[in-house]
Amino acid sequence: MQNFKPRALICALTAVGAFGAVSAGSVFAQAAPEKKTEKIEVTGSNIKRVDAESSAPIQVISQEEIRRSGKQTVTELLRELPVNAAGGLTELTGSGSFSSGAASVSLRGLGSTATLVLLNGRRIAPYGLADPNFGQSGITNLNAIPVDVIERIEILKDGASAIYGSEAIAGVINIILRKDYKGGQVGGNATTNNKGKYNTQSAVASIGFGDLAKDRYNVFANFEAYRQKSVRFVEVEDFLNRQEFRDVYLTGVQNSAFSPFLTYISNATGAIAPTAGAACPAANNVSAQQFLGVPGTMCLYDNVSRSEIVPKVERSSVFARGTFDVSGTTQLYAEGSYVKNSVYFLGFPQAVGQGTGATFNPSTGRLNPAPTQLAIGHPNNPFARLTSVRARMDAVGPQDNEVESKTSRVVAGIKTVLGKYDFESGVMYNRNQQDTTNYNSIRYDRLVQAFGFTVVPNAVGNPTLVANPAGGFYNWAAPNSGTITADSIRINAKDKADSKFTVWDAKLSGEIGQMAGGAAVFATGVEYRRETRVVRPDAEKTRGNIFGRGVASVDGSRTVSTVFGELIMPVLKNVELQTAVRYDRYSDYGSSLTPKVAASWAPMSNLKLRGSFARGFRAPALTEITRSSTSGFFNGVDDPRRCNRGAGITVGCGLSIPGLIVAFPGVQPEKAETYSAGFVWEVNTDTNVSVDYFNIARRNEISFLSLNEILLNEGSTNPLYANRVVRDPANTNPTVPNDPGAILFVSTSFANLGETRVRGVDFDIRHRISLGSYGRLTLNGVATMYTDQRGSGAAGQPLTSYSGFRNAPEWRGQLRANWEVGDWTSTGVMNFVGPFKSFSNPETQSAGSQAVIRDCNNKANSYLGVCTVSAYVTFDAGTEYRGFKNWRLNFTVRNIANTKPSMDPLARPFNLNWYQPQGMNFVAGVRYSWN
């Protein structure tokens, strides 16, 4: 049996990761004498070593593999990894998101803030916008990282808070940029699908001077530009299951009861009997029973036909680095980058009238009530009474959103040798700025006038609406002929966000003595970081004068002081221990102490066993613990005290309710424990296998109470729920027994609530086949299998399994074949996402929902007859040709079978977590380089 060579084996297993072969000679090179190599630092350790073996599983995606994959962004690269799961963000999330314009990944499905993203081993300032949803308050925006300057990406699939601190619970993604470059290069890529849609173009250029070995310096710069065209649903609806929705599920489209034409909800006698209105097109005139549960007609608006699948994106970046070799043991370096990213989202005209919620006024802490009725005498009110209506402000224009992000980063440092120890220190300044423009927003004061009212404080100071015909009207039949015109209502609101990191760090490492297996090595270091986060909404938003828009504001800062240590001990020739500990002191909540212990044992020359235990944490984001508040809307809400469809009481059904989420200074960090165990096995010189078990338990999860929990516990004396529902006792309805009044708004705050546990196994199998004169074929299979996924939404509640249910498939995998022959390198890839139930675990549902789930195959119920979202399999193929001097030509076909996204009845037009909408698409690239 061949001697076990840790470096060759571990490199073989990690360097291919999920993306295939590395260059010839770097793996399976046992027959050639091994050259002397420099010490390298592998993600998951602060210690540089000659060998790259690790006690934790690591995937590496090389620069060559990135180029050959056909992926145009870092997000595309990472989202297809089997270790990634639901919970990340994408540009496809659209304009309605609090973090629109950002993209992120979610290792193990634990959310973006459980995945630490590093750039050259250092942290990245979080995205500036404040998003209270799903723990996205401190995400790293992958769109701010240019692709062409990446040397490799290392993915540590293990907890590493003891090494890197907060967020490293599910794993670490370390994006490593080029350290030097000599010569020049220009190139570009273009993509399109088989229908000529989803077009992108990118252009890159690099130039560098100086040889560190000969000239003792190197300076280089890289430039990159990227553009993505917008694609609307109507342009590609044949591919996105719309016809299947129509055929199987009633209309099967996402319709809105707010159309550009007035829908009258109450008639002259006051009875609830909506009418669509004479101006409504016949195709849009439908029964109101389906949407309101009452007789009458409604004018529908097809949201999907106006939806955007892919937004317009324009991105440009510049990166420069200089390195100066002062002596054989000392280097000075500096690098800087600037990225400008603009994302433009298409929106819909604002919906107004009955069913819309009030607007929170941050300057007063009160609610501005939504106008829902036309005043008597209004030109569009044919009845001699107040008349409830619904409409869409079509003449004002669609509420498009534009997010312009500017990211700047500067790093300067020194690497040297102090005696027999390696020393490195550096300073970094990183800033993320976002300017968000909400086009064609609605001025609240003018909207009130448009309905024929004015705002007057009531006896307790709350604003109320009082009829004021003298103030003028808006004429929906002729939008620019009334006293209040579309132009006077329209406003473009502009928000600003700013997130900054200033960091100083220093690290010392080296050997400290000999053990039975070799030299013991250590690393120790310190870090000081100042974080600042400011979000300033438009001035009109701060006084509640932008109707129907959420308002987020943040103003906070803190300092973080850190000391850490790590020790690797080869206690025997075939046994190695790693211990690490980190102490982080935050100026707001306090401190966290996180240890890690890992070990590896080679009982045979070609077999290595490894395992680890680590504690982890996620510090509260500044948006969760400092001066911060976010107001928004909970849509489709049924008020349990005013909604009883079975009894025909619908006044409190399907509401849009304002919500206010505020930071809580007492919130504590999320905490986690991570276990891993596995092996790497060199079966023979051509076959390698690694299998790793992972177990992550996270508690004290930071979130806010769900609206349903608050409503169901209204009146409780529990401080968690008390006084969170604010009602208007004067706004009652005679059809509601003991009517407590309409909900004005619901307030909540961040708290340590939930708990999640995830268990599973990662598989990585690689096999090489020599084809003689036909080159070499490398096969690689990577998969993640979840054996258990469960969680609870509140402290003390039992954990409930969600494995195999909504957005939690139990399998995800990728198979890759890489064929190298002569000047050609060709790759074929199969991507697999396992099936999952289209609903959540029935144990978490109400009695009524459980009945629906048990009868899931009944097409008349709310799940519309689909019980399982089917498995999704796609195939890619690509090739690279290097036969022309200085030229590289690439061509890739992704999804060559043109496979549609799997039908998901609860995600229309398709599920953004797992699927891409492009279908068969083509990527062509060209590079020209010179020395």
Short mmCIF file of N, CA and C in Angstrom, two decimals, residues 302-373:
data_model
loop_
_atom_site.label_atom_id
_atom_site.label_comp_id
_atom_site.label_asym_id
_atom_site.label_seq_id
_atom_site.Cartn_x
_atom_site.Cartn_y
_atom_site.Cartn_z
N ASP A 302 -53.21 42.00 -12.55
CA ASP A 302 -52.29 40.85 -12.62
C ASP A 302 -50.88 41.31 -12.26
N ASN A 303 -50.49 41.05 -11.02
CA ASN A 303 -49.15 41.46 -10.58
C ASN A 303 -48.05 40.76 -11.36
N VAL A 304 -48.25 39.46 -11.64
CA VAL A 304 -47.19 38.69 -12.25
C VAL A 304 -46.85 39.22 -13.64
N SER A 305 -47.87 39.64 -14.38
CA SER A 305 -47.60 40.15 -15.73
C SER A 305 -46.79 41.42 -15.71
N ARG A 306 -46.77 42.12 -14.57
CA ARG A 306 -45.96 43.33 -14.44
C ARG A 306 -44.69 43.07 -13.61
N SER A 307 -44.49 41.82 -13.20
CA SER A 307 -43.35 41.50 -12.34
C SER A 307 -42.06 41.42 -13.15
N GLU A 308 -40.98 41.64 -12.44
CA GLU A 308 -39.65 41.56 -13.02
C GLU A 308 -38.96 40.32 -12.48
N ILE A 309 -38.41 39.51 -13.36
CA ILE A 309 -37.70 38.32 -12.93
C ILE A 309 -36.26 38.65 -12.59
N VAL A 310 -35.63 39.44 -13.44
CA VAL A 310 -34.24 39.84 -13.24
C VAL A 310 -34.16 41.36 -13.36
N PRO A 311 -33.57 42.03 -12.38
CA PRO A 311 -33.46 43.48 -12.46
C PRO A 311 -32.29 43.93 -13.32
N LYS A 312 -32.32 45.16 -13.70
CA LYS A 312 -31.18 45.77 -14.40
C LYS A 312 -30.06 46.01 -13.39
N VAL A 313 -28.85 45.57 -13.75
CA VAL A 313 -27.69 45.72 -12.86
C VAL A 313 -26.53 46.30 -13.67
N GLU A 314 -25.86 47.27 -13.09
CA GLU A 314 -24.62 47.79 -13.65
C GLU A 314 -23.59 47.87 -12.53
N ARG A 315 -22.41 47.30 -12.80
CA ARG A 315 -21.39 47.25 -11.75
C ARG A 315 -20.02 47.54 -12.38
N SER A 316 -19.22 48.32 -11.68
CA SER A 316 -17.85 48.59 -12.11
C SER A 316 -16.95 48.57 -10.89
N SER A 317 -15.72 48.16 -11.08
CA SER A 317 -14.81 48.05 -9.94
C SER A 317 -13.38 48.28 -10.38
N VAL A 318 -12.57 48.71 -9.44
CA VAL A 318 -11.13 48.81 -9.62
C VAL A 318 -10.46 48.27 -8.37
N PHE A 319 -9.40 47.50 -8.57
CA PHE A 319 -8.64 46.92 -7.46
C PHE A 319 -7.16 47.10 -7.77
N ALA A 320 -6.39 47.52 -6.77
CA ALA A 320 -4.96 47.71 -6.96
C ALA A 320 -4.22 47.23 -5.72
N ARG A 321 -3.03 46.69 -5.96
CA ARG A 321 -2.22 46.21 -4.84
C ARG A 321 -0.74 46.44 -5.17
N GLY A 322 -0.01 46.82 -4.14
CA GLY A 322 1.43 46.98 -4.28
C GLY A 322 2.14 46.26 -3.15
N THR A 323 3.22 45.55 -3.48
CA THR A 323 4.00 44.83 -2.48
C THR A 323 5.47 45.20 -2.67
N PHE A 324 6.14 45.50 -1.57
CA PHE A 324 7.56 45.87 -1.61
C PHE A 324 8.32 44.97 -0.65
N ASP A 325 9.31 44.29 -1.19
CA ASP A 325 10.14 43.39 -0.39
C ASP A 325 11.30 44.19 0.20
N VAL A 326 11.15 44.60 1.45
CA VAL A 326 12.18 45.41 2.11
C VAL A 326 13.47 44.60 2.28
N SER A 327 13.31 43.36 2.66
CA SER A 327 14.45 42.45 2.83
C SER A 327 13.94 41.05 2.58
N GLY A 328 14.79 40.09 2.79
CA GLY A 328 14.35 38.71 2.59
C GLY A 328 13.32 38.26 3.59
N THR A 329 13.14 39.01 4.66
CA THR A 329 12.20 38.60 5.71
C THR A 329 11.09 39.61 5.97
N THR A 330 11.09 40.72 5.27
CA THR A 330 10.10 41.77 5.55
C THR A 330 9.46 42.26 4.26
N GLN A 331 8.16 42.31 4.27
CA GLN A 331 7.39 42.83 3.14
C GLN A 331 6.40 43.87 3.64
N LEU A 332 6.25 44.92 2.86
CA LEU A 332 5.19 45.90 3.07
C LEU A 332 4.18 45.76 1.93
N TYR A 333 2.93 45.91 2.24
CA TYR A 333 1.92 45.79 1.19
C TYR A 333 0.79 46.77 1.45
N ALA A 334 0.10 47.12 0.39
CA ALA A 334 -1.09 47.97 0.48
C ALA A 334 -2.01 47.60 -0.67
N GLU A 335 -3.29 47.59 -0.41
CA GLU A 335 -4.26 47.32 -1.46
C GLU A 335 -5.50 48.17 -1.25
N GLY A 336 -6.14 48.47 -2.33
CA GLY A 336 -7.36 49.26 -2.26
C GLY A 336 -8.32 48.85 -3.35
N SER A 337 -9.59 49.02 -3.09
CA SER A 337 -10.61 48.67 -4.09
C SER A 337 -11.79 49.62 -3.96
N TYR A 338 -12.48 49.77 -5.07
CA TYR A 338 -13.70 50.58 -5.10
C TYR A 338 -14.67 49.90 -6.05
N VAL A 339 -15.88 49.65 -5.55
CA VAL A 339 -16.91 48.98 -6.34
C VAL A 339 -18.17 49.82 -6.32
N LYS A 340 -18.71 50.08 -7.49
CA LYS A 340 -19.98 50.79 -7.61
C LYS A 340 -20.98 49.83 -8.25
N ASN A 341 -22.08 49.61 -7.56
CA ASN A 341 -23.08 48.64 -8.01
C ASN A 341 -24.46 49.31 -8.01
N SER A 342 -25.12 49.30 -9.15
CA SER A 342 -26.44 49.90 -9.26
C SER A 342 -27.45 48.84 -9.69
N VAL A 343 -28.53 48.72 -8.92
CA VAL A 343 -29.60 47.77 -9.23
C VAL A 343 -30.90 48.55 -9.35
N TYR A 344 -31.59 48.36 -10.47
CA TYR A 344 -32.84 49.08 -10.72
C TYR A 344 -33.98 48.06 -10.79
N PHE A 345 -34.92 48.18 -9.84
CA PHE A 345 -36.06 47.27 -9.75
C PHE A 345 -37.32 47.93 -10.32
N LEU A 346 -38.02 47.21 -11.16
CA LEU A 346 -39.32 47.69 -11.63
C LEU A 346 -40.37 47.38 -10.57
N GLY A 347 -41.32 48.28 -10.39
CA GLY A 347 -42.36 48.10 -9.38
C GLY A 347 -43.75 48.29 -9.97
N PHE A 348 -44.74 48.38 -9.09
CA PHE A 348 -46.13 48.56 -9.47
C PHE A 348 -46.62 49.91 -8.98
N PRO A 349 -47.62 50.47 -9.60
CA PRO A 349 -48.25 51.67 -9.04
C PRO A 349 -48.81 51.36 -7.64
N GLN A 350 -48.80 52.36 -6.78
CA GLN A 350 -49.22 52.18 -5.39
C GLN A 350 -50.70 51.84 -5.28
N ALA A 351 -51.02 50.87 -4.42
CA ALA A 351 -52.41 50.53 -4.11
C ALA A 351 -52.92 51.44 -3.00
N VAL A 352 -54.15 51.92 -3.14
CA VAL A 352 -54.76 52.79 -2.13
C VAL A 352 -56.19 52.34 -1.89
N GLY A 353 -56.74 52.77 -0.75
CA GLY A 353 -58.13 52.49 -0.43
C GLY A 353 -58.31 51.43 0.61
N GLN A 354 -59.51 50.87 0.64
CA GLN A 354 -59.88 49.87 1.64
C GLN A 354 -58.94 48.67 1.58
N GLY A 355 -58.43 48.27 2.75
CA GLY A 355 -57.50 47.15 2.82
C GLY A 355 -56.05 47.58 2.97
N THR A 356 -55.75 48.85 2.81
CA THR A 356 -54.38 49.33 3.01
C THR A 356 -54.21 49.79 4.45
N GLY A 357 -52.98 49.72 4.93
CA GLY A 357 -52.73 50.05 6.32
C GLY A 357 -52.30 51.48 6.53
N ALA A 358 -52.30 51.87 7.78
CA ALA A 358 -51.88 53.22 8.15
C ALA A 358 -50.37 53.37 7.96
N THR A 359 -49.90 54.59 7.98
CA THR A 359 -48.48 54.89 7.83
C THR A 359 -47.93 55.41 9.15
N PHE A 360 -46.88 54.76 9.63
CA PHE A 360 -46.28 55.17 10.89
C PHE A 360 -45.51 56.47 10.71
N ASN A 361 -45.71 57.38 11.67
CA ASN A 361 -45.02 58.67 11.65
C ASN A 361 -43.92 58.65 12.70
N PRO A 362 -42.65 58.43 12.29
CA PRO A 362 -41.57 58.34 13.28
C PRO A 362 -41.38 59.61 14.12
N SER A 363 -41.74 60.76 13.57
CA SER A 363 -41.51 62.00 14.30
C SER A 363 -42.49 62.18 15.45
N THR A 364 -43.68 61.57 15.38
CA THR A 364 -44.68 61.70 16.44
C THR A 364 -44.92 60.40 17.19
N GLY A 365 -44.49 59.27 16.59
CA GLY A 365 -44.79 57.98 17.20
C GLY A 365 -46.23 57.57 17.05
N ARG A 366 -46.97 58.25 16.16
CA ARG A 366 -48.38 57.95 15.95
C ARG A 366 -48.59 57.47 14.52
N LEU A 367 -49.80 56.99 14.25
CA LEU A 367 -50.14 56.46 12.93
C LEU A 367 -50.96 57.46 12.15
N ASN A 368 -50.60 57.63 10.89
CA ASN A 368 -51.42 58.40 9.97
C ASN A 368 -52.38 57.43 9.30
N PRO A 369 -53.68 57.54 9.55
CA PRO A 369 -54.64 56.56 9.03
C PRO A 369 -54.74 56.62 7.52
N ALA A 370 -54.96 55.47 6.92
CA ALA A 370 -55.09 55.40 5.46
C ALA A 370 -56.48 55.84 5.04
N PRO A 371 -56.59 56.70 4.02
CA PRO A 371 -57.91 57.01 3.49
C PRO A 371 -58.46 55.81 2.72
N THR A 372 -59.66 55.40 3.05
CA THR A 372 -60.24 54.21 2.42
C THR A 372 -61.59 54.49 1.78
N GLN A 373 -62.17 55.69 2.03
CA GLN A 373 -63.49 56.00 1.51
C GLN A 373 -63.45 57.31 0.72
#
